[in-house]
PDB file of C-alpha atoms and ligand atoms in Angstrom:
ATOM      1  CA  MET F   6      92.771  91.028 104.679  1.00 96.00           C
ATOM      2  CA  LYS F   7      95.038  89.538 102.030  1.00 98.00           C
ATOM      3  CA  ALA F   8      94.897  89.809  98.263  1.00 98.00           C
ATOM      4  CA  LEU F   9      96.415  87.865  95.404  1.00 98.00           C
ATOM      5  CA  ILE F  10      97.727  89.889  92.452  1.00 99.00           C
ATOM      6  CA  LEU F  11      97.871  87.979  89.159  1.00 99.00           C
ATOM      7  CA  VAL F  12     100.323  89.731  86.853  1.00 99.00           C
ATOM      8  CA  ASP F  13      99.826  89.613  83.088  1.00 99.00           C
ATOM      9  CA  LEU F  14      98.550  86.045  82.612  1.00 99.00           C
ATOM     10  CA  GLN F  15      97.951  86.817  78.946  1.00 98.00           C
ATOM     11  CA  ASN F  16      98.313  84.847  75.720  1.00 98.00           C
ATOM     12  CA  ASP F  17     101.188  86.921  74.375  1.00 98.00           C
ATOM     13  CA  PHE F  18     103.383  85.955  77.331  1.00 98.00           C
ATOM     14  CA  CYS F  19     102.531  82.266  77.027  1.00 98.00           C
ATOM     15  CA  LYS F  20     103.136  79.452  74.547  1.00 97.00           C
ATOM     16  CA  ASN F  21     103.515  80.790  70.970  1.00 97.00           C
ATOM     17  CA  GLY F  22     102.752  84.316  72.142  1.00 98.00           C
ATOM     18  CA  ALA F  23     104.379  87.415  70.677  1.00 98.00           C
ATOM     19  CA  LEU F  24     106.559  87.904  73.777  1.00 98.00           C
ATOM     20  CA  GLU F  25     106.682  84.306  74.919  1.00 98.00           C
ATOM     21  CA  VAL F  26     108.065  83.802  78.416  1.00 98.00           C
ATOM     22  CA  PRO F  27     109.729  80.381  78.625  1.00 98.00           C
ATOM     23  CA  ASP F  28     107.427  77.908  80.416  1.00 98.00           C
ATOM     24  CA  GLY F  29     104.952  80.703  81.138  1.00 98.00           C
ATOM     25  CA  ASN F  30     101.928  78.386  80.971  1.00 98.00           C
ATOM     26  CA  ALA F  31     103.202  76.465  84.003  1.00 98.00           C
ATOM     27  CA  VAL F  32     102.001  79.212  86.335  1.00 98.00           C
ATOM     28  CA  ILE F  33      98.341  79.045  85.274  1.00 98.00           C
ATOM     29  CA  PRO F  34      97.293  75.912  87.211  1.00 98.00           C
ATOM     30  CA  ILE F  35      99.117  77.256  90.277  1.00 98.00           C
ATOM     31  CA  ALA F  36      97.249  80.565  89.979  1.00 98.00           C
ATOM     32  CA  ASN F  37      93.927  78.692  89.679  1.00 98.00           C
ATOM     33  CA  GLN F  38      94.697  76.706  92.801  1.00 98.00           C
ATOM     34  CA  LEU F  39      95.983  79.613  94.916  1.00 98.00           C
ATOM     35  CA  MET F  40      92.988  81.869  94.272  1.00 98.00           C
ATOM     36  CA  GLU F  41      90.875  79.746  96.629  1.00 97.00           C
ATOM     37  CA  GLN F  42      93.026  80.806  99.592  1.00 97.00           C
ATOM     38  CA  PHE F  43      92.511  84.561  99.198  1.00 98.00           C
ATOM     39  CA  ASP F  44      89.903  87.064 100.333  1.00 91.00           C
ATOM     40  CA  LEU F  45      90.400  89.089  97.190  1.00 98.00           C
ATOM     41  CA  VAL F  46      91.917  88.402  93.763  1.00 98.00           C
ATOM     42  CA  VAL F  47      92.903  91.124  91.310  1.00 99.00           C
ATOM     43  CA  ALA F  48      94.683  90.880  87.967  1.00 99.00           C
ATOM     44  CA  THR F  49      96.731  93.127  85.737  1.00 99.00           C
ATOM     45  CA  GLN F  50      96.772  93.184  81.959  1.00 98.00           C
ATOM     46  CA  ASP F  51      99.421  94.666  79.737  1.00 98.00           C
ATOM     47  CA  TRP F  52      97.176  96.696  77.430  1.00 98.00           C
ATOM     48  CA  HIS F  53      98.963  98.649  74.733  1.00 98.00           C
ATOM     49  CA  PRO F  54      97.593 100.736  71.887  1.00 98.00           C
ATOM     50  CA  ALA F  55      99.019  99.625  68.500  1.00 98.00           C
ATOM     51  CA  ASN F  56     101.161 102.771  68.317  1.00 98.00           C
ATOM     52  CA  HIS F  57     102.853 102.098  71.661  1.00 98.00           C
ATOM     53  CA  LYS F  58     106.439 103.320  71.685  1.00 98.00           C
ATOM     54  CA  SER F  59     107.726 100.245  73.553  1.00 98.00           C
ATOM     55  CA  PHE F  60     107.256  98.338  70.273  1.00 98.00           C
ATOM     56  CA  ALA F  61     110.416  98.168  68.164  1.00 98.00           C
ATOM     57  CA  ALA F  62     108.183  98.189  65.075  1.00 98.00           C
ATOM     58  CA  ASN F  63     107.104 101.743  65.893  1.00 98.00           C
ATOM     59  CA  HIS F  64     110.649 103.084  65.505  1.00 98.00           C
ATOM     60  CA  PRO F  65     112.627 103.209  62.267  1.00 95.00           C
ATOM     61  CA  TRP F  66     115.498 100.681  62.087  1.00 95.00           C
ATOM     62  CA  ARG F  67     114.998  99.404  65.601  1.00 97.00           C
ATOM     63  CA  LYS F  68     114.906  95.809  66.749  1.00 97.00           C
ATOM     64  CA  PRO F  69     113.480  94.125  69.856  1.00 97.00           C
ATOM     65  CA  GLY F  70     116.050  94.078  72.656  1.00 96.00           C
ATOM     66  CA  GLN F  71     117.546  97.460  71.813  1.00 98.00           C
ATOM     67  CA  VAL F  72     117.301 100.256  74.364  1.00 98.00           C
ATOM     68  CA  ILE F  73     116.203 103.787  73.487  1.00 98.00           C
ATOM     69  CA  ASP F  74     115.446 106.943  75.420  1.00 98.00           C
ATOM     70  CA  LEU F  75     111.678 107.377  75.618  1.00 98.00           C
ATOM     71  CA  ASN F  76     110.671 110.735  77.065  1.00 97.00           C
ATOM     72  CA  GLY F  77     113.613 110.678  79.454  1.00 97.00           C
ATOM     73  CA  LEU F  78     113.414 107.018  80.504  1.00 98.00           C
ATOM     74  CA  ASP F  79     115.439 104.047  79.253  1.00 98.00           C
ATOM     75  CA  GLN F  80     113.076 101.889  77.231  1.00 98.00           C
ATOM     76  CA  ILE F  81     113.763  98.321  76.125  1.00 98.00           C
ATOM     77  CA  LEU F  82     112.125  97.752  72.760  1.00 98.00           C
ATOM     78  CA  TRP F  83     109.792  94.753  72.586  1.00 98.00           C
ATOM     79  CA  PRO F  84     108.029  92.885  69.828  1.00 98.00           C
ATOM     80  CA  ILE F  85     104.430  94.019  69.278  1.00 98.00           C
ATOM     81  CA  HIS F  86     102.483  92.424  72.153  1.00 98.00           C
ATOM     82  CA  CYS F  87      99.276  92.738  74.179  1.00 98.00           C
ATOM     83  CA  VAL F  88      97.571  95.112  71.801  1.00 98.00           C
ATOM     84  CA  GLN F  89      94.269  96.236  73.328  1.00 98.00           C
ATOM     85  CA  ASN F  90      91.356  93.914  72.495  1.00 98.00           C
ATOM     86  CA  SER F  91      93.547  91.490  70.523  1.00 98.00           C
ATOM     87  CA  LEU F  92      93.644  87.762  71.236  1.00 98.00           C
ATOM     88  CA  GLY F  93      97.221  88.181  72.464  1.00 98.00           C
ATOM     89  CA  ALA F  94      96.041  90.517  75.204  1.00 98.00           C
ATOM     90  CA  ASP F  95      93.329  88.129  76.438  1.00 98.00           C
ATOM     91  CA  PHE F  96      93.786  86.115  79.580  1.00 98.00           C
ATOM     92  CA  VAL F  97      95.008  82.604  78.866  1.00 98.00           C
ATOM     93  CA  ASP F  98      92.001  80.301  78.307  1.00 98.00           C
ATOM     94  CA  GLU F  99      92.988  77.950  81.124  1.00 98.00           C
ATOM     95  CA  LEU F 100      92.911  80.749  83.684  1.00 98.00           C
ATOM     96  CA  ASP F 101      89.878  80.641  85.966  1.00 98.00           C
ATOM     97  CA  THR F 102      88.777  84.266  85.824  1.00 98.00           C
ATOM     98  CA  SER F 103      85.656  83.778  87.948  1.00 98.00           C
ATOM     99  CA  LYS F 104      87.372  84.854  91.181  1.00 98.00           C
ATOM    100  CA  ILE F 105      89.017  87.989  89.789  1.00 98.00           C
ATOM    101  CA  THR F 106      87.114  90.942  91.230  1.00 98.00           C
ATOM    102  CA  LYS F 107      88.877  93.652  89.269  1.00 98.00           C
ATOM    103  CA  VAL F 108      91.305  93.927  86.360  1.00 98.00           C
ATOM    104  CA  PHE F 109      93.800  96.783  86.103  1.00 98.00           C
ATOM    105  CA  GLN F 110      95.145  97.619  82.668  1.00 98.00           C
ATOM    106  CA  LYS F 111      98.514  99.283  82.165  1.00 98.00           C
ATOM    107  CA  GLY F 112     100.700 100.496  79.335  1.00 98.00           C
ATOM    108  CA  THR F 113      97.802 102.311  77.707  1.00 98.00           C
ATOM    109  CA  ASP F 114      99.669 105.588  77.123  1.00 98.00           C
ATOM    110  CA  PRO F 115     101.744 105.226  73.910  1.00 98.00           C
ATOM    111  CA  GLU F 116     104.422 107.551  75.301  1.00 98.00           C
ATOM    112  CA  ILE F 117     105.335 105.580  78.433  1.00 98.00           C
ATOM    113  CA  ASP F 118     105.660 101.915  79.363  1.00 98.00           C
ATOM    114  CA  SER F 119     104.242 100.422  82.521  1.00 98.00           C
ATOM    115  CA  TYR F 120     105.791  97.332  84.054  1.00 98.00           C
ATOM    116  CA  SER F 121     104.176  97.764  87.456  1.00 98.00           C
ATOM    117  CA  GLY F 122     100.487  97.099  87.896  1.00 98.00           C
ATOM    118  CA  PHE F 123     100.315 100.175  90.153  1.00 98.00           C
ATOM    119  CA  PHE F 124     102.044 102.971  88.211  1.00 98.00           C
ATOM    120  CA  ASP F 125     103.668 103.693  84.855  1.00 98.00           C
ATOM    121  CA  ASN F 126     107.466 103.555  84.688  1.00 98.00           C
ATOM    122  CA  GLY F 127     107.807 107.269  85.465  1.00 97.00           C
ATOM    123  CA  LYS F 128     105.318 107.035  88.355  1.00 97.00           C
ATOM    124  CA  ARG F 129     103.373 109.738  86.544  1.00 95.00           C
ATOM    125  CA  LYS F 130      99.973 108.043  86.779  1.00 97.00           C
ATOM    126  CA  SER F 131      98.351 105.421  88.984  1.00 98.00           C
ATOM    127  CA  THR F 132      96.248 102.573  87.587  1.00 98.00           C
ATOM    128  CA  GLY F 133      94.036 102.751  90.669  1.00 98.00           C
ATOM    129  CA  MET F 134      95.045  99.300  91.944  1.00 98.00           C
ATOM    130  CA  GLY F 135      96.721 100.619  95.108  1.00 98.00           C
ATOM    131  CA  GLU F 136      93.733 102.791  95.952  1.00 98.00           C
ATOM    132  CA  TYR F 137      91.359  99.880  95.280  1.00 98.00           C
ATOM    133  CA  LEU F 138      93.254  97.460  97.531  1.00 98.00           C
ATOM    134  CA  LYS F 139      93.453 100.000 100.356  1.00 98.00           C
ATOM    135  CA  GLU F 140      89.767 100.797 100.020  1.00 98.00           C
ATOM    136  CA  LYS F 141      89.036  97.078 100.428  1.00 98.00           C
ATOM    137  CA  GLY F 142      91.121  96.947 103.608  1.00 98.00           C
ATOM    138  CA  VAL F 143      93.927  94.859 102.151  1.00 98.00           C
ATOM    139  CA  GLU F 144      97.132  94.890 104.206  1.00 98.00           C
ATOM    140  CA  GLU F 145      98.969  91.995 102.677  1.00 98.00           C
ATOM    141  CA  VAL F 146      99.499  91.020  99.023  1.00 98.00           C
ATOM    142  CA  TYR F 147     100.888  87.960  97.264  1.00 98.00           C
ATOM    143  CA  VAL F 148     102.221  88.458  93.755  1.00 99.00           C
ATOM    144  CA  LEU F 149     102.591  85.899  90.965  1.00 99.00           C
ATOM    145  CA  GLY F 150     102.666  85.827  87.168  1.00 98.00           C
ATOM    146  CA  LEU F 151     104.687  86.963  84.173  1.00 98.00           C
ATOM    147  CA  ALA F 152     107.334  88.102  83.841  1.00 98.00           C
ATOM    148  CA  THR F 153     109.468  87.781  86.994  1.00 98.00           C
ATOM    149  CA  ASP F 154     112.163  90.188  85.789  1.00 98.00           C
ATOM    150  CA  TYR F 155     109.773  92.917  84.564  1.00 98.00           C
ATOM    151  CA  CYS F 156     106.135  93.279  85.473  1.00 98.00           C
ATOM    152  CA  VAL F 157     106.152  90.960  88.492  1.00 98.00           C
ATOM    153  CA  LYS F 158     109.227  92.634  89.974  1.00 98.00           C
ATOM    154  CA  PHE F 159     107.983  96.186  89.549  1.00 98.00           C
ATOM    155  CA  THR F 160     104.503  95.299  90.803  1.00 98.00           C
ATOM    156  CA  ALA F 161     105.901  93.653  93.944  1.00 99.00           C
ATOM    157  CA  ILE F 162     108.287  96.537  94.678  1.00 98.00           C
ATOM    158  CA  ASP F 163     105.535  99.141  94.284  1.00 98.00           C
ATOM    159  CA  ALA F 164     103.236  97.067  96.517  1.00 98.00           C
ATOM    160  CA  LEU F 165     105.874  97.081  99.230  1.00 98.00           C
ATOM    161  CA  GLU F 166     106.507 100.806  98.818  1.00 98.00           C
ATOM    162  CA  LEU F 167     102.759 101.446  99.111  1.00 98.00           C
ATOM    163  CA  GLY F 168     102.904  99.798 102.512  1.00 98.00           C
ATOM    164  CA  PHE F 169     101.501  96.338 101.780  1.00 98.00           C
ATOM    165  CA  ARG F 170     103.189  93.347 103.360  1.00 98.00           C
ATOM    166  CA  THR F 171     104.356  91.724 100.128  1.00 99.00           C
ATOM    167  CA  THR F 172     105.181  88.125  99.233  1.00 99.00           C
ATOM    168  CA  LEU F 173     106.457  86.860  95.905  1.00 99.00           C
ATOM    169  CA  VAL F 174     105.228  83.379  95.035  1.00 98.00           C
ATOM    170  CA  GLU F 175     108.477  82.502  93.354  1.00 98.00           C
ATOM    171  CA  ASP F 176     107.589  79.246  91.613  1.00 98.00           C
ATOM    172  CA  ALA F 177     104.338  80.752  90.337  1.00 98.00           C
ATOM    173  CA  CYS F 178     106.351  83.188  88.189  1.00 98.00           C
ATOM    174  CA  ARG F 179     108.445  82.837  85.062  1.00 98.00           C
ATOM    175  CA  GLY F 180     110.818  85.382  83.547  1.00 98.00           C
ATOM    176  CA  VAL F 181     112.129  86.607  80.213  1.00 97.00           C
ATOM    177  CA  ASN F 182     115.869  86.335  81.064  1.00 97.00           C
ATOM    178  CA  LEU F 183     116.910  88.697  78.270  1.00 95.00           C
ATOM    179  CA  GLN F 184     120.345  88.366  79.912  1.00 95.00           C
ATOM    180  CA  GLU F 185     121.201  85.123  81.658  1.00 96.00           C
ATOM    181  CA  GLY F 186     120.632  85.497  85.401  1.00 97.00           C
ATOM    182  CA  ASP F 187     118.042  88.292  85.149  1.00 98.00           C
ATOM    183  CA  VAL F 188     115.417  86.235  86.968  1.00 98.00           C
ATOM    184  CA  SER F 189     117.611  85.324  89.923  1.00 98.00           C
ATOM    185  CA  LYS F 190     118.835  88.921  90.115  1.00 98.00           C
ATOM    186  CA  ALA F 191     115.244  90.134  90.171  1.00 98.00           C
ATOM    187  CA  VAL F 192     114.356  87.733  92.992  1.00 98.00           C
ATOM    188  CA  GLU F 193     117.439  88.810  94.973  1.00 98.00           C
ATOM    189  CA  GLU F 194     116.560  92.457  94.482  1.00 98.00           C
ATOM    190  CA  MET F 195     113.007  91.886  95.727  1.00 98.00           C
ATOM    191  CA  LYS F 196     114.292  89.963  98.742  1.00 98.00           C
ATOM    192  CA  THR F 197     116.801  92.697  99.630  1.00 98.00           C
ATOM    193  CA  LYS F 198     114.039  95.279  99.581  1.00 98.00           C
ATOM    194  CA  GLY F 199     112.017  93.284 102.097  1.00 98.00           C
ATOM    195  CA  ILE F 200     109.678  91.261  99.914  1.00 98.00           C
ATOM    196  CA  LEU F 201     109.073  87.785 101.327  1.00 98.00           C
ATOM    197  CA  ILE F 202     109.815  84.933  98.941  1.00 98.00           C
ATOM    198  CA  LYS F 203     107.678  81.797  99.165  1.00 98.00           C
ATOM    199  CA  LYS F 204     106.991  78.625  97.202  1.00 98.00           C
ATOM    200  CA  PHE F 205     103.358  78.091  96.275  1.00 98.00           C
ATOM    201  CA  ASP F 206     102.909  75.027  98.483  1.00 97.00           C
ATOM    202  CA  LYS F 207     103.939  77.130 101.511  1.00 97.00           C
ATOM    203  CA  VAL F 208     101.406  79.886 100.880  1.00 96.00           C
TER     204      VAL F 208
HETATM  205  C1  LIG S 325     106.141  92.743  80.241  1.00 86.23           C
HETATM  206  C2  LIG S 325     107.779  93.409  78.789  1.00 86.23           C
HETATM  207  C3  LIG S 325     106.914  94.267  78.155  1.00 86.23           C
HETATM  208  C4  LIG S 325     105.735  91.884  81.406  1.00 86.23           C
HETATM  209  C5  LIG S 325     105.261  93.605  79.621  1.00 86.23           C
HETATM  210  O1  LIG S 325     104.528  91.585  81.566  1.00 86.23           O
HETATM  211  O2  LIG S 325     106.634  91.481  82.184  1.00 86.23           O
HETATM  212  N1  LIG S 325     107.398  92.672  79.829  1.00 86.23           N
HETATM  213  N2  LIG S 325     105.649  94.352  78.586  1.00 86.23           N
HETATM  214 ZN1  LIG S 326     104.254  95.488  77.453  1.00 86.23          ZN
END
């Protein structure tokens, strides 16, 4: 049984969004097409309360891109994005949501960020996605979405560590590239760990 995990295909990561990922919209038609080939499709949503401490605006004199210590973890500060129930947190209109059987929301605790769709950044709490996939008999997952160098990477690595055979659909992802080369480094890191890297037309 194989599942497709759609990572954060939300307005704020796409064109004119608050945390726009360059060319992010390009992955939507690929996601729509790939869904047909899977037994099960799940999606994650970045889903922050307005007082989330990953937002630079919630710290005095801080700007997006700066790094702070947040409860013992390094935290990159971001612009306000994916606030729960806001338009920015909605799935992109063009996404065909009819085949998504379950949505897992992350980043809901203001005190800790959550890049992975499985756990928060301190692995303190599970979103339930791993348990859900195992319950459904999934052994293999394919991961695509936004952003390659953050939520996609951490989701794929956690999937592998949970024992799923894991494939990154590389050209169905786009990254932030806060530093030049971050996306290729992220892909290399995933590959080194044992994640398979495929182009969407080879899936
Ligand atoms: C993401 C930064 C902050 C992502 C989410 O979806 O990759 N990146 N929150
Ligand atoms: Zn976020």
